Amino acid sequence: MSSKLSTFICQNCGTETSQYFGKCLSCNSWNSIVEEMKSKRSKNQDIKNSQKAIPFNEISSKKISRFTSGFNEFDRVLGGGIVPGSVVLLGGEPGIGKSTIVLQSAGKISLNEKVLYVTAEESLEQVKIRWERLDQKSIDLKIFAETNLYLIIEEIKRVNPCFAIIDSIQAIHNHEMESSQGSVSQVRECSSELQNLAKQNNIALLIIGHVTKDGALAGPKTLEHLVDVVINFEGDKISSHRLLRSIKNRFGSTFEIGIFEMLEKGLKEVKNPTSIFTNKENISGVTTTITNEGTRPFAVDIQALVNKTFYSNPRRTTTGISINRLHQILAVIEKHVGIKLAEFDCYIATGGGFEINDPSSDLGVAISILSSLKNIPPLANSSFIGELGLSGQVRKSNNLRAKIEEAARLGIKNVIVPILDEDLNDHFQNSINIKEISNIKEAVKYALSQ
Ligand code: TYD
Ligand code: MG
């Protein structure tokens, strides 16, 4: 038994209200509230299906079994492979390559398991053309072109695959609801029905969702709590590199990344990411840092360009690090190195536009800025690791030992790091010169006066 209720939902942030407003009270966006019908399940039905609470010791825990996605980079982001019965949300901007990666993965998985690919956006012929371009072999990959949720559910039940893909959640709809395809309530309703299906039948489900940078199509954002794993597929469309980044993972660590390159014949894994984010030249304004993304440290270049400004307010722009971080680093340089930067424009870009969230890149940013300003190349064959404190000290970095190991593996000769808790010289047996420094002034003296 079910009855229909009317509700008002912001299409931008998903907030529900009982009446219409021109402006969302939660995210302040204008004209984003739409009236939608919501179906309400009866209370008696829920009580009839309810279960009883049980003590922990009666629950048997079994080890999670997984199967491979066919890509090592994808498996790592998933926490070691795909878990049967799990629901994964793969988000990203339109055109970034979501359909491509899942089709390649589906092809590889289907060599061992039964796979169903539901295409709600493209026709069978379009998918076939992409398939031929990708040069894939398959044994048991089935494809189904449909947008009606109930027909999709019936087909998934009939085929009973080990792995099913929905491409995409915005393109399917539940006819029982009056709201339009892609609206927040459709996306939510369709996802929860699909999630129940996956859990009941132990089918691993991958749902694709489009997310734009400004969050305009934020439907999938509202699903993040519903699914087990949320992965973002990101990259600059101009460059060919793409990153898979885990945002939420009930079966593994978050903030893992996987790196791919988009080529003529689809996506290829990048096994040695350092090769694409660094450029071993020793020129002014460029340093290398070792950043930690997920469990993996790797080297990324930081480039700075510092020029006399022609504007009343100097320009400060960044690619790959946050603009607030740059403002903070400039303030630390002014105060603790004693160099006035108010008359200079400052541009920062990371190698390949790679987004760095690790604060230990601060030291590299500061040295790049001063190297560009003074037009002096930094100490050759070096890497800079350390977070800058507001009082000019170089603070400890997480996973420092692994970062130094990565630098040594890459053949870097000097690492400039914060004061260490342990003596690592024996461990590295002088394969790399470890220079410990306590503040920015010392680092500048060491790196830029040779
Ligand atoms: P697609 O997977 O359709 O993106 P999404 O599903 O995220 O919207 O990828 C589209 C882009 O990828 C398109 O601009 C063309 C490019 N591409 C390649 O460069 N090589 C390939 O082999 C394929 C299949 C696509
Ligand atoms: Mg697509």
PDB file of C-alpha atoms and ligand atoms in Angstrom, residues 92-101 104 117 121-122 130-131 133-134 167 208 210 233 237 242 262-267, ligand 1:
ATOM      1  CA  GLY A  92      32.782  12.750 -13.299  1.00  0.00           C
ATOM      2  CA  GLU A  93      32.183  15.493 -15.812  1.00  0.00           C
ATOM      3  CA  PRO A  94      30.523  14.583 -19.097  1.00  0.00           C
ATOM      4  CA  GLY A  95      33.081  13.537 -21.705  1.00  0.00           C
ATOM      5  CA  ILE A  96      35.854  12.743 -19.217  1.00  0.00           C
ATOM      6  CA  GLY A  97      35.888   9.025 -20.147  1.00  0.00           C
ATOM      7  CA  LYS A  98      33.558   7.248 -17.717  1.00  0.00           C
ATOM      8  CA  SER A  99      31.851   5.133 -20.383  1.00  0.00           C
ATOM      9  CA  THR A 100      35.216   4.292 -21.874  1.00  0.00           C
ATOM     10  CA  ILE A 101      36.780   3.031 -18.642  1.00  0.00           C
ATOM     11  CA  GLN A 104      37.115  -1.575 -21.049  1.00  0.00           C
ATOM     12  CA  TYR A 117      26.238  -3.294 -19.380  1.00  0.00           C
ATOM     13  CA  GLU A 121      22.436   7.208 -22.987  1.00  0.00           C
ATOM     14  CA  GLU A 122      23.795   5.639 -26.121  1.00  0.00           C
ATOM     15  CA  ARG A 130      33.307   2.422 -29.186  1.00  0.00           C
ATOM     16  CA  TRP A 131      33.864  -1.254 -28.421  1.00  0.00           C
ATOM     17  CA  ARG A 133      37.716   1.259 -31.265  1.00  0.00           C
ATOM     18  CA  LEU A 134      38.831  -0.116 -27.903  1.00  0.00           C
ATOM     19  CA  ASP A 167      25.390   4.193 -17.704  1.00  0.00           C
ATOM     20  CA  ILE A 208      27.774   6.160 -13.481  1.00  0.00           C
ATOM     21  CA  HIS A 210      27.547  12.966 -14.275  1.00  0.00           C
ATOM     22  CA  PHE A 233      37.048  10.354 -12.497  1.00  0.00           C
ATOM     23  CA  LYS A 237      40.081  17.493 -20.944  1.00  0.00           C
ATOM     24  CA  ARG A 242      42.895  11.060 -16.063  1.00  0.00           C
ATOM     25  CA  MET A 262      43.437   8.556 -22.728  1.00  0.00           C
ATOM     26  CA  LEU A 263      44.813   7.272 -26.013  1.00  0.00           C
ATOM     27  CA  GLU A 264      43.415   6.483 -29.462  1.00  0.00           C
ATOM     28  CA  LYS A 265      42.407   3.010 -28.282  1.00  0.00           C
ATOM     29  CA  GLY A 266      40.963   3.970 -24.911  1.00  0.00           C
ATOM     30  CA  LEU A 267      42.477   4.338 -21.472  1.00  0.00           C
TER      31      LEU A 267
HETATM   32  P1  TYD B   1      33.320   8.969 -22.744  1.00  0.00           P
HETATM   33  O1  TYD B   1      33.761   7.683 -22.178  1.00  0.00           O
HETATM   34  O2  TYD B   1      32.200   8.935 -23.715  1.00  0.00           O
HETATM   35  O3  TYD B   1      32.968  10.030 -21.615  1.00  0.00           O
HETATM   36  P2  TYD B   1      31.782  10.056 -20.537  1.00  0.00           P
HETATM   37  O4  TYD B   1      31.136   8.723 -20.523  1.00  0.00           O
HETATM   38  O5  TYD B   1      32.498  10.392 -19.237  1.00  0.00           O
HETATM   39  O6  TYD B   1      30.871  11.152 -20.920  1.00  0.00           O
HETATM   40  O7  TYD B   1      34.631   9.618 -23.371  1.00  0.00           O
HETATM   41  C1  TYD B   1      34.533  10.588 -24.291  1.00  0.00           C
HETATM   42  C2  TYD B   1      35.861  11.152 -24.710  1.00  0.00           C
HETATM   43  O8  TYD B   1      36.931  10.237 -24.750  1.00  0.00           O
HETATM   44  C3  TYD B   1      35.676  11.660 -26.100  1.00  0.00           C
HETATM   45  O9  TYD B   1      35.997  13.039 -26.084  1.00  0.00           O
HETATM   46  C4  TYD B   1      36.606  10.889 -26.947  1.00  0.00           C
HETATM   47  C5  TYD B   1      37.599  10.317 -25.993  1.00  0.00           C
HETATM   48  N1  TYD B   1      38.075   8.975 -26.384  1.00  0.00           N
HETATM   49  C6  TYD B   1      39.395   8.801 -26.752  1.00  0.00           C
HETATM   50  O10 TYD B   1      40.192   9.746 -26.802  1.00  0.00           O
HETATM   51  N2  TYD B   1      39.837   7.534 -27.086  1.00  0.00           N
HETATM   52  C7  TYD B   1      39.007   6.470 -27.078  1.00  0.00           C
HETATM   53  O11 TYD B   1      39.436   5.338 -27.392  1.00  0.00           O
HETATM   54  C8  TYD B   1      37.633   6.666 -26.700  1.00  0.00           C
HETATM   55  C9  TYD B   1      36.670   5.526 -26.701  1.00  0.00           C
HETATM   56  C10 TYD B   1      37.216   7.929 -26.368  1.00  0.00           C
END
